[in-house]
XYZ file of N, CA and C in Angstrom:
753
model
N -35.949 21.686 61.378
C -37.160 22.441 61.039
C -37.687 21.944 59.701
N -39.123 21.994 59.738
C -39.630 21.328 58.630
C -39.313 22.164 57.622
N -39.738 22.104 56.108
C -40.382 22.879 55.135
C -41.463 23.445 55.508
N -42.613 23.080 56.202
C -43.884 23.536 55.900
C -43.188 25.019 57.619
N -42.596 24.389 58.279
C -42.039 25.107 59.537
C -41.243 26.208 58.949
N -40.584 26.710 58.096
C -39.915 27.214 57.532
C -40.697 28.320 56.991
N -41.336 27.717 55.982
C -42.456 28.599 55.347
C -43.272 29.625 56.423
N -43.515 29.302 57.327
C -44.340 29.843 58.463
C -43.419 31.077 58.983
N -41.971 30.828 58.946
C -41.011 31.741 59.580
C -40.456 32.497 58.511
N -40.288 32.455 57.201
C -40.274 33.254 56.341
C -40.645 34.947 56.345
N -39.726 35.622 56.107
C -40.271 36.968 56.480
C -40.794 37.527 55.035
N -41.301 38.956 54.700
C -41.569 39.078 53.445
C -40.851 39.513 52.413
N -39.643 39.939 52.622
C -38.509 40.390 51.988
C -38.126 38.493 51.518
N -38.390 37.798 52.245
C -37.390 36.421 51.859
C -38.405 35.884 51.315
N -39.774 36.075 51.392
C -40.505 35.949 50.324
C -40.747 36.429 48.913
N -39.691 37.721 48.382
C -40.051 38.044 47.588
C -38.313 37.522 46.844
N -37.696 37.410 47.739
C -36.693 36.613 47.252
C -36.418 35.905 46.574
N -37.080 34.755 47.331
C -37.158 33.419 46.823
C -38.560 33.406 45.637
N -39.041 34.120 45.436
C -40.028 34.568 44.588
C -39.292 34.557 43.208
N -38.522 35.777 43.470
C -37.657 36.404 42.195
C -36.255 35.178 41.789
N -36.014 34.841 42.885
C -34.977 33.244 41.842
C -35.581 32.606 41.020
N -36.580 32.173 41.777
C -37.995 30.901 41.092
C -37.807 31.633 39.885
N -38.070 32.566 39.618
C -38.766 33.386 38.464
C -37.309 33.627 37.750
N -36.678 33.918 38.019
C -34.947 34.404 37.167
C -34.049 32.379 36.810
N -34.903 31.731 37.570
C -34.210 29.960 37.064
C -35.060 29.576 36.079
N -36.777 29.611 36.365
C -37.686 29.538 34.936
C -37.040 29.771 33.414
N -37.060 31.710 33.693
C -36.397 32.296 32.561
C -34.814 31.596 31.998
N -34.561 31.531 33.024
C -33.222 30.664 32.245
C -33.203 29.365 31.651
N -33.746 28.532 32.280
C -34.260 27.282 31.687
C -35.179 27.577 30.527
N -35.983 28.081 30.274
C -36.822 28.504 29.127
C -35.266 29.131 28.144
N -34.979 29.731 28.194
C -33.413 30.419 27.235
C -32.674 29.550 26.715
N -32.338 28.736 28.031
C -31.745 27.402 27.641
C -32.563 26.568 26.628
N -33.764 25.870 26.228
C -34.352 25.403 25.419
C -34.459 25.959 24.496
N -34.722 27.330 24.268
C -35.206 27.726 23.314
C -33.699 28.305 22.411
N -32.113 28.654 23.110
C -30.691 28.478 22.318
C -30.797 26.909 21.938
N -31.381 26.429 22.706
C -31.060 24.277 22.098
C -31.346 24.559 20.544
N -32.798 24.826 20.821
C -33.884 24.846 19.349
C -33.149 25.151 18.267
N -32.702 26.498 18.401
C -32.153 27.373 17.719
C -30.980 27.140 17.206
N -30.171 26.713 17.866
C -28.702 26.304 17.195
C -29.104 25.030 16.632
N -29.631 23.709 17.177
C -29.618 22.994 16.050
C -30.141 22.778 14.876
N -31.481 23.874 15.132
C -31.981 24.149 13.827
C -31.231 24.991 12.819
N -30.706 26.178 13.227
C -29.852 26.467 12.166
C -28.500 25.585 12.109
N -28.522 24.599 12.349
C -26.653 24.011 12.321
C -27.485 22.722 11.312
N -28.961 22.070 11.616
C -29.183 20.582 10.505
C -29.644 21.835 8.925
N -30.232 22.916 9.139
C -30.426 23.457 7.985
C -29.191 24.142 7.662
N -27.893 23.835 8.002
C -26.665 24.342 7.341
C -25.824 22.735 6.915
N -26.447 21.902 6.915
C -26.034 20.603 6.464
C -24.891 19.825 7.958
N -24.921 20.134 9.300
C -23.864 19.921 10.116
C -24.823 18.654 10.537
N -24.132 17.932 11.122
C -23.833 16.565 11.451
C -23.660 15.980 13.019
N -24.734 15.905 13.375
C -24.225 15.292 15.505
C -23.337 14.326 15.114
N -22.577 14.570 15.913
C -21.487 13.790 16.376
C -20.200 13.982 15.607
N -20.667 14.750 14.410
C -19.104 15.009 13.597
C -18.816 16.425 13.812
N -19.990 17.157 13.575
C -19.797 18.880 13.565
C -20.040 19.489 14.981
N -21.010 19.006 15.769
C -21.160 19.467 16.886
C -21.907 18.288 17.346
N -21.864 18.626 19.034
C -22.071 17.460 19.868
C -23.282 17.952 21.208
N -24.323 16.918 21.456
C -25.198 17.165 22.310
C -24.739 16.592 23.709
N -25.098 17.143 24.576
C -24.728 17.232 25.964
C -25.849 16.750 26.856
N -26.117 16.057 27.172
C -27.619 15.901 27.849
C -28.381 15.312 27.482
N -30.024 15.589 27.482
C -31.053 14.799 26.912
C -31.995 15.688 27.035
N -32.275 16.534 25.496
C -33.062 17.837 25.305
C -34.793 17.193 25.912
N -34.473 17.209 27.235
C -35.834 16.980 27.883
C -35.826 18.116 29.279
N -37.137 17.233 29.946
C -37.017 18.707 31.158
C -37.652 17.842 32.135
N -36.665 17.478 33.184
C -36.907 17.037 34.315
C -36.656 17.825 36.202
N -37.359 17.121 36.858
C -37.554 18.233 38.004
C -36.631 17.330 38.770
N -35.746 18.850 39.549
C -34.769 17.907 40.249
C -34.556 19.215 41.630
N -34.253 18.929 42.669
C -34.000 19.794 44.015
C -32.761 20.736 43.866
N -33.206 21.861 43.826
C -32.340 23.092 44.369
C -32.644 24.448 45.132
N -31.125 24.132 45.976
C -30.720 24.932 47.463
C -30.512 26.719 46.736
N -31.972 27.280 47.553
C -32.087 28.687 47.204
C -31.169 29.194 48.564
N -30.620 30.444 48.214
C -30.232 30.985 49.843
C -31.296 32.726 49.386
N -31.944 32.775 50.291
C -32.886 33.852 50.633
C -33.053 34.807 51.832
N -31.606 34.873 52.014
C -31.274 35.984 53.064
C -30.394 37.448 52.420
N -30.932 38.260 53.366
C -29.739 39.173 52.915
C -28.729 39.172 53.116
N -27.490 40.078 52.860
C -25.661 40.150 53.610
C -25.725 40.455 54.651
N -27.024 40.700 55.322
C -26.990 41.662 56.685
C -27.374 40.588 57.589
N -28.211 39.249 57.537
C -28.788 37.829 58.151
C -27.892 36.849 58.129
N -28.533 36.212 59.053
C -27.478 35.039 59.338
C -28.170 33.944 58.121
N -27.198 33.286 57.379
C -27.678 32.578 55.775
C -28.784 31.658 56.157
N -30.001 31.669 55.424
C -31.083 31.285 55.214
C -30.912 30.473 53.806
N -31.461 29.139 53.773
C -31.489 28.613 52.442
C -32.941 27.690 52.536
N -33.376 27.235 51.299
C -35.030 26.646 51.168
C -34.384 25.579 50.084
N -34.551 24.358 50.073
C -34.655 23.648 48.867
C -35.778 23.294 48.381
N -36.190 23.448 46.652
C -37.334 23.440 46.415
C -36.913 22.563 45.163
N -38.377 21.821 44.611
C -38.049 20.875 43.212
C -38.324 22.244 42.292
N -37.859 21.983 41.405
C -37.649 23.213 40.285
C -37.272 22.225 38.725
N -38.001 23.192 37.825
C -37.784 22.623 36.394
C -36.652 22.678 35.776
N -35.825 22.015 35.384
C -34.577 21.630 34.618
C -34.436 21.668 32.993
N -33.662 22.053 31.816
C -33.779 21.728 30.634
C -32.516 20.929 30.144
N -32.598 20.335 30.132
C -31.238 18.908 30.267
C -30.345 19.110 29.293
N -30.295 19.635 27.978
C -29.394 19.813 26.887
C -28.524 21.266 26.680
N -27.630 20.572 26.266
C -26.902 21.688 25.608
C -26.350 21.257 24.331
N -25.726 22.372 23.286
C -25.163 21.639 22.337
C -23.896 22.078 22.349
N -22.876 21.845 21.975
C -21.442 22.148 21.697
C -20.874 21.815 20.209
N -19.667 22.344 19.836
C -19.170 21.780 18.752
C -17.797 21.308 19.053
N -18.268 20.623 17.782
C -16.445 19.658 17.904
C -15.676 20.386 16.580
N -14.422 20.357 16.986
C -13.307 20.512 16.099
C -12.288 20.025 16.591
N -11.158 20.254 15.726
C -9.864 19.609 15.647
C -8.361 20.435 16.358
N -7.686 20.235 17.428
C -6.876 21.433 17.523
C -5.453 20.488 17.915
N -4.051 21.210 17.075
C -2.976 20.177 17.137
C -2.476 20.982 18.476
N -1.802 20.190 19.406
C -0.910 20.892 20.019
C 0.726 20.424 20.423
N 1.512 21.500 19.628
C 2.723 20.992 19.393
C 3.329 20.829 20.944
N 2.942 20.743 21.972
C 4.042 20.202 23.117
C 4.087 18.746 23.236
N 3.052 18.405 22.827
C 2.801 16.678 23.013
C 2.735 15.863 21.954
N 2.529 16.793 20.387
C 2.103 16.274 19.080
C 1.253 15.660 19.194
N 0.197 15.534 19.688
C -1.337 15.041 19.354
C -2.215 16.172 18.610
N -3.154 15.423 18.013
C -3.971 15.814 17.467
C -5.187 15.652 18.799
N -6.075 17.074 19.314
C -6.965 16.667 19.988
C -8.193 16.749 19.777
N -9.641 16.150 19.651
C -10.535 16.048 19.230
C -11.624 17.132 20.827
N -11.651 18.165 20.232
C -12.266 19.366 21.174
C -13.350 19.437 20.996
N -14.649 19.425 21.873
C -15.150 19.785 22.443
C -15.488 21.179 22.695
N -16.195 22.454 22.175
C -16.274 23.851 22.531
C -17.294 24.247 22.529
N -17.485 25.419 23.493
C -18.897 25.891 23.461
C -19.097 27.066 22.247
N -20.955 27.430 21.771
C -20.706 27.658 20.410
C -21.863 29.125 21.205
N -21.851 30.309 21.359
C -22.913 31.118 20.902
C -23.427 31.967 20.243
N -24.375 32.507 20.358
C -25.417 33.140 18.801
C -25.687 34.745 19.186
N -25.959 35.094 17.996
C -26.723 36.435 17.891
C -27.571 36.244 16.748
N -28.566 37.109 17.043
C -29.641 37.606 15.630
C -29.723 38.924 15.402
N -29.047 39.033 14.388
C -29.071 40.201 13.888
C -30.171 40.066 12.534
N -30.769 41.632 12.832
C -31.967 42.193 12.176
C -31.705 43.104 11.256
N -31.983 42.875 9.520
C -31.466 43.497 8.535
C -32.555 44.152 7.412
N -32.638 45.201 7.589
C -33.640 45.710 6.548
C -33.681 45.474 5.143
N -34.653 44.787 4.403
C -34.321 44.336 3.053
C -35.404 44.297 2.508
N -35.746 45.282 1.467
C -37.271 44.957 0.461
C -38.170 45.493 1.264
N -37.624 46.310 2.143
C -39.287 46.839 3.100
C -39.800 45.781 4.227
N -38.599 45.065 4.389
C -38.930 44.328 5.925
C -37.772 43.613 6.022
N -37.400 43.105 8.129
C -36.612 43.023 8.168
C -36.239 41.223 7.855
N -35.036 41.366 7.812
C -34.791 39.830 7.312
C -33.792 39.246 9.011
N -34.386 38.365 9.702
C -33.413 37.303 10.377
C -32.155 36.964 10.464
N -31.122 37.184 10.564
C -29.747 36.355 10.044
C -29.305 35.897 11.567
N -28.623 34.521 11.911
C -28.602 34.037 12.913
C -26.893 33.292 13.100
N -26.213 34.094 13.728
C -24.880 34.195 13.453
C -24.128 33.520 14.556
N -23.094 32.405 14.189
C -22.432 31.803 15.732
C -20.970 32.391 16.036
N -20.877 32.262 17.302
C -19.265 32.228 17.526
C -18.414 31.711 18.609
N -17.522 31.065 18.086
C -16.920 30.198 18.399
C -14.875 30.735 18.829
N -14.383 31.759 20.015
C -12.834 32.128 19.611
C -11.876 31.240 18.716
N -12.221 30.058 19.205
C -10.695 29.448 18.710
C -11.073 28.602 17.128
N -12.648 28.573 16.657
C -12.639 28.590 15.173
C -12.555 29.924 14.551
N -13.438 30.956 14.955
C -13.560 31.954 14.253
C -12.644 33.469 14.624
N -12.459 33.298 15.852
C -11.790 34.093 16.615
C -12.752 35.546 17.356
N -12.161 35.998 18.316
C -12.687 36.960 19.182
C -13.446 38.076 18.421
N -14.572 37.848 18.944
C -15.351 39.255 18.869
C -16.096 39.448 16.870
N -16.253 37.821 17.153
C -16.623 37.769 15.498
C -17.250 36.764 15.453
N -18.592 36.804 14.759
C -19.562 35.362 14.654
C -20.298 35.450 12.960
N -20.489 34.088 13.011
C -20.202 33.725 11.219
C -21.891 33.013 11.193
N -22.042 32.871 10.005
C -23.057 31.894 9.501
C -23.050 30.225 10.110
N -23.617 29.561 9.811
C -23.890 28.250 10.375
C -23.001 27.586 9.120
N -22.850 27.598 8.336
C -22.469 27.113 6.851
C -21.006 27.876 6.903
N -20.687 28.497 7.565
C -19.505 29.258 7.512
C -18.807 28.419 8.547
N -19.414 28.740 9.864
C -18.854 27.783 11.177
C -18.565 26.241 10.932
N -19.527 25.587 9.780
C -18.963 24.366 9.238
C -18.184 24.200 8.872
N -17.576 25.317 8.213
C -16.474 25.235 6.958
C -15.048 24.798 7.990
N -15.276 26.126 8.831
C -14.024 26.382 10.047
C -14.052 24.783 10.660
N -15.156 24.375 10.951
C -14.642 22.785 11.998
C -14.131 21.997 10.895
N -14.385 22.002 9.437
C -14.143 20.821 8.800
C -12.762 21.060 8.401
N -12.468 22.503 8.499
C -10.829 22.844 7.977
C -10.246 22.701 8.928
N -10.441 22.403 10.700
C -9.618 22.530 11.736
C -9.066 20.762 11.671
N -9.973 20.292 11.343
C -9.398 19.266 10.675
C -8.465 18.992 10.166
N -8.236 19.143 8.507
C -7.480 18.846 7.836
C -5.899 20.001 8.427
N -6.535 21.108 8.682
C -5.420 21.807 9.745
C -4.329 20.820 10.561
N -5.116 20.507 11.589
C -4.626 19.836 12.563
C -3.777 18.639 11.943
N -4.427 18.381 10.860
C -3.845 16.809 10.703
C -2.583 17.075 9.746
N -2.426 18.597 8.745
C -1.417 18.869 8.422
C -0.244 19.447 9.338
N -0.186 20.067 10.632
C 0.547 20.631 11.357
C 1.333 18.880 12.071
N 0.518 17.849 12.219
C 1.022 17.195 12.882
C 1.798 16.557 11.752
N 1.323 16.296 10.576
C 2.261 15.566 9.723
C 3.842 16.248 9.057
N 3.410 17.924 9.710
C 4.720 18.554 9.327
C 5.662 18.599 10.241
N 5.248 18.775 11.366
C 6.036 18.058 12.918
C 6.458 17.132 12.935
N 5.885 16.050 12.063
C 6.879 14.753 12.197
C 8.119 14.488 11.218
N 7.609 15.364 10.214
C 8.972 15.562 9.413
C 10.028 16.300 9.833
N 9.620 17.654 10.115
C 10.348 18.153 11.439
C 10.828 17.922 12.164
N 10.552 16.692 13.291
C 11.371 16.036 14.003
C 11.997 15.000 13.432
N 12.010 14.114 12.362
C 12.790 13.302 11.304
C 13.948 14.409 11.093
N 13.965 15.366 10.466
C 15.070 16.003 10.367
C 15.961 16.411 11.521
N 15.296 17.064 12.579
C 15.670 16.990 13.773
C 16.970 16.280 14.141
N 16.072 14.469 14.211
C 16.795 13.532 15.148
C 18.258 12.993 13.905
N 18.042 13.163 12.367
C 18.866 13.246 11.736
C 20.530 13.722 11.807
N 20.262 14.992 11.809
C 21.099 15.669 12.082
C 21.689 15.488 13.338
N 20.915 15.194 14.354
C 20.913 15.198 15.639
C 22.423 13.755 15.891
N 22.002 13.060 15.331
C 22.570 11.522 15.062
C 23.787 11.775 14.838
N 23.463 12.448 13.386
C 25.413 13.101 12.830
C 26.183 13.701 13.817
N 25.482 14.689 14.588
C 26.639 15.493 15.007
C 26.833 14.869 16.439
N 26.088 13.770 17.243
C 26.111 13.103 17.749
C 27.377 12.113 18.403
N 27.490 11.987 16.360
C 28.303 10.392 16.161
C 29.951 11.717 16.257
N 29.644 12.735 15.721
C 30.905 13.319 15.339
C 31.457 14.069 16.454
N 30.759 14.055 17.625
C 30.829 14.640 18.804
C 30.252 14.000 20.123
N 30.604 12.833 20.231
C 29.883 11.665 21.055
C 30.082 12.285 22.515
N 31.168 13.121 23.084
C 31.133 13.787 24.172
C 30.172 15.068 24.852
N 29.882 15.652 23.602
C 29.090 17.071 23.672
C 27.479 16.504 23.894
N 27.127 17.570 24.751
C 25.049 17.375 24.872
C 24.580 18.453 23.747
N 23.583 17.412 23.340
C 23.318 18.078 22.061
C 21.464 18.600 22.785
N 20.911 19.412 22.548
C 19.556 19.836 22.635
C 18.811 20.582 21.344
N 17.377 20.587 20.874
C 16.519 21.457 20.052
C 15.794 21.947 20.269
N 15.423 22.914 19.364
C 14.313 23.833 19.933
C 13.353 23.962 18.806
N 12.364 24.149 18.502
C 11.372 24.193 17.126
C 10.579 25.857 17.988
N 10.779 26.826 18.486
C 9.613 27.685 18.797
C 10.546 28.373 18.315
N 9.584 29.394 17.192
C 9.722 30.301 16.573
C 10.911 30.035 15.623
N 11.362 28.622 14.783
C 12.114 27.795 14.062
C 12.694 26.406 14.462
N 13.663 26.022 13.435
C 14.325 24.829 14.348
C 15.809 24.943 14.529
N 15.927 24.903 15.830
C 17.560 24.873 16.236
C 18.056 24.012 17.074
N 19.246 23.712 16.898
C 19.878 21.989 17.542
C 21.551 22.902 18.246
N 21.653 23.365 19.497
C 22.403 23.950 19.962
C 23.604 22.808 20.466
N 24.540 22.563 20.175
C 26.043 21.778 20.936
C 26.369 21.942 21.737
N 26.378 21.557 23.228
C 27.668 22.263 23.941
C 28.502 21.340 24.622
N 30.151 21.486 24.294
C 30.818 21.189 24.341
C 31.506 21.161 26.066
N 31.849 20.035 26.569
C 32.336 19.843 27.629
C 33.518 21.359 28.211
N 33.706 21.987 27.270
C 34.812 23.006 27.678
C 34.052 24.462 28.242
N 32.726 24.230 27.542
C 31.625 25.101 27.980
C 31.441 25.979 26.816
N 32.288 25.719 25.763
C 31.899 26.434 24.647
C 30.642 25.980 24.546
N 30.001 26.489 22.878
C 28.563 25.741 22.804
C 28.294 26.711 21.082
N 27.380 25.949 20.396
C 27.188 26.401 18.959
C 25.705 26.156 18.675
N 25.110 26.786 18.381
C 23.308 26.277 17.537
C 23.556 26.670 16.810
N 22.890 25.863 16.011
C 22.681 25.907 14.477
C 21.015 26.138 14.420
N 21.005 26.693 13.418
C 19.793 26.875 12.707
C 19.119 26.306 11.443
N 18.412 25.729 11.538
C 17.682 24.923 9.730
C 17.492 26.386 8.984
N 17.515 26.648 7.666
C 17.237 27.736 6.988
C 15.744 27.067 6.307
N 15.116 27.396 5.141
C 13.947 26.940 4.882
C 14.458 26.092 3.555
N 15.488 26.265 3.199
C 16.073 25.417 1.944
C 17.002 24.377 2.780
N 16.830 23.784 4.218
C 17.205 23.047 4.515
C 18.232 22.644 4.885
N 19.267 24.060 4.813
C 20.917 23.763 5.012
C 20.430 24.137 6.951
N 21.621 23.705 7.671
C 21.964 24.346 8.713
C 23.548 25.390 8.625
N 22.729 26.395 9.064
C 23.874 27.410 9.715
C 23.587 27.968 10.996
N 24.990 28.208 11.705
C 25.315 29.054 12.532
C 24.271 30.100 12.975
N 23.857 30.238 14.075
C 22.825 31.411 14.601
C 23.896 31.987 15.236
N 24.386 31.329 16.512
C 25.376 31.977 17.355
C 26.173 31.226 18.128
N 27.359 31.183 18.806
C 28.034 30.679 19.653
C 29.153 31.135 20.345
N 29.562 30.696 21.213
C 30.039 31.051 22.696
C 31.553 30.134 22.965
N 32.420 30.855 22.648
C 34.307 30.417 22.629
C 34.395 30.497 24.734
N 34.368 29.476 25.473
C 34.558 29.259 26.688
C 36.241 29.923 26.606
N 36.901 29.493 25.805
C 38.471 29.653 26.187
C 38.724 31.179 25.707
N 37.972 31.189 24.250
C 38.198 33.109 24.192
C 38.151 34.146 25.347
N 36.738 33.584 26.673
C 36.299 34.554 26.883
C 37.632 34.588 28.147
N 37.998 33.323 28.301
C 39.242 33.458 29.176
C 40.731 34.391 29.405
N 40.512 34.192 27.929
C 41.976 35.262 27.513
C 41.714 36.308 28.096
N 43.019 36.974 28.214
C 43.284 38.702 28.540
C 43.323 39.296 27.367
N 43.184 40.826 27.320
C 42.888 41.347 26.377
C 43.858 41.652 25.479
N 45.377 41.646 26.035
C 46.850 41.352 25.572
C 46.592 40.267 24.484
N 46.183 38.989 25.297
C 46.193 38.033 24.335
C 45.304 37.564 23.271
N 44.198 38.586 23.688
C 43.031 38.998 22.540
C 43.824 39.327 21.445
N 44.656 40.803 21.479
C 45.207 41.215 20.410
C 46.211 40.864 19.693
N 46.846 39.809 20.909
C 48.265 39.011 20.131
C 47.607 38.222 18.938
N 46.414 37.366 19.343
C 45.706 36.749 18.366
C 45.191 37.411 17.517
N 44.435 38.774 17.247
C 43.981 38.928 16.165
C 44.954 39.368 15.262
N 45.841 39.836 16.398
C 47.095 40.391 15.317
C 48.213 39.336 14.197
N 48.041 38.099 14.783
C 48.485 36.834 14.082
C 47.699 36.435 13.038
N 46.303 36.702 13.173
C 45.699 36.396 12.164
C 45.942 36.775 10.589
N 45.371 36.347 9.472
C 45.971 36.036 8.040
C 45.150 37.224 7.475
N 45.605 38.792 6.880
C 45.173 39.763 6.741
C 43.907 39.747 5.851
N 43.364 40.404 6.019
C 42.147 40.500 5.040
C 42.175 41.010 3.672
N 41.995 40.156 2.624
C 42.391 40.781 1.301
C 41.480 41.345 0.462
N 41.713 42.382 0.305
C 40.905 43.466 -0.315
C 40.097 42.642 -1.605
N 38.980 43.312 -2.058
C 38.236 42.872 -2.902
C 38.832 43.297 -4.168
């Protein structure tokens, strides 16, 4: 069936349909240009930088390209019309810096950035303020100045690039230690852990097993460990042993 055949069979409900998309894709495309405008105008009058501070997506132009309306109700068997329709080609995004310790890279992100205008009474009229937000610079449910949001990408930076350079010392110490007790225990599997500190756990072919813990002054001690042959004993021979043991001398 043609287009022009189509049109002819159109009822008026699917005329007012396809009426009201036309009209609700306009408005959006118009929104879309006019957030373009807006963010990069307040992001070059906050001193930010394409390609370092935030990044364009597209080509802030407006070209016509074909899209599949469906203009039936839930109650019809699906009806769709493709029509050329106006397009606004850009978007903007920002870049920042985010480390992520499973892989130790530093990754160069890509995020989407949006706005509010808030309206402030001052001197007997209101004043403009045009505020972005961004979760993972600024965090949830909070949007900052343009000059503020700079600050956050240029510190996710030097962020990122300090977390990774402390990870690598981190794992230098790590594989250190790791080596020693290694060489001094060439039979035992040694494993570490860095979440929520750093610990290098032993375990010994007998099924015992020991982690140690780094303290922040750099010694390792003892967190906890597990006597395979203690847990064997009977409780007779629990007490034969503690009872052999060398008494405790009073302070």
């Amino acid at each position: 069936m043609t287009k022009v055949q189509l049109e002819l069979f159109r009822t008026k409900e699917q005329e007012e349909r396809l009426a009201y998309k036309l009209e609700s894709h306009k408005k959006g495309q118009l929104k879309r240009e006019k957030d373009f405008n807006t963010i990069q105008g307040e992001f070059d009058r906050a001193g930010m930088i394409e390609d370092l501070h935030y990044k364009i997506e597209g080509k802030p132009v407006w070209s016509s390209e074909p899209r599949e309306f469906d203009i039936s109700s839930y109650k019809e068997p699906r009806v769709t019309e493709t029509i050329d329709v106006e397009f606004f080609g850009a978007t903007i995004k920002v870049k920042y810096d985010k480390y992520y310790s499973h892989d130790k890279t530093v990754n160069h992100v890509v995020g989407n950035v949006s706005y509010e205008k808030k309206s402030n009474w001052k001197n007997g009229s209101y004043t403009d303020t045009i505020l972005f937000g961004n979760s993972s610079l600024v965090g949830s449910y909070r949007n900052v100045k343009a000059s503020t949001l700079k600050e956050k990408i240029e510190d996710s930076v030097k962020i990122a690039k300090n977390q990774k350079e402390s990870d690598s010392a981190q794992m230098k110490t790590i594989n250190k230690k790791m080596k020693e007790l290694q060489t001094k225990y060439p039979d035992a599997d040694l494993s570490y852990d860095t979440w929520r500190g750093t610990s290098i756990t032993v375990n010994f072919n007998s099924g015992s097993y020991i982690k140690l813990e780094q303290y922040y002054n750099g010694n390792w001690n003892e967190k906890s460990s597990y006597d395979a042959n203690f847990r064997k004993l009977s409780v007779e021979e629990k007490m034969d042993m503690f009872n052999k043991q060398e008494a405790k001398k009073s302070k």
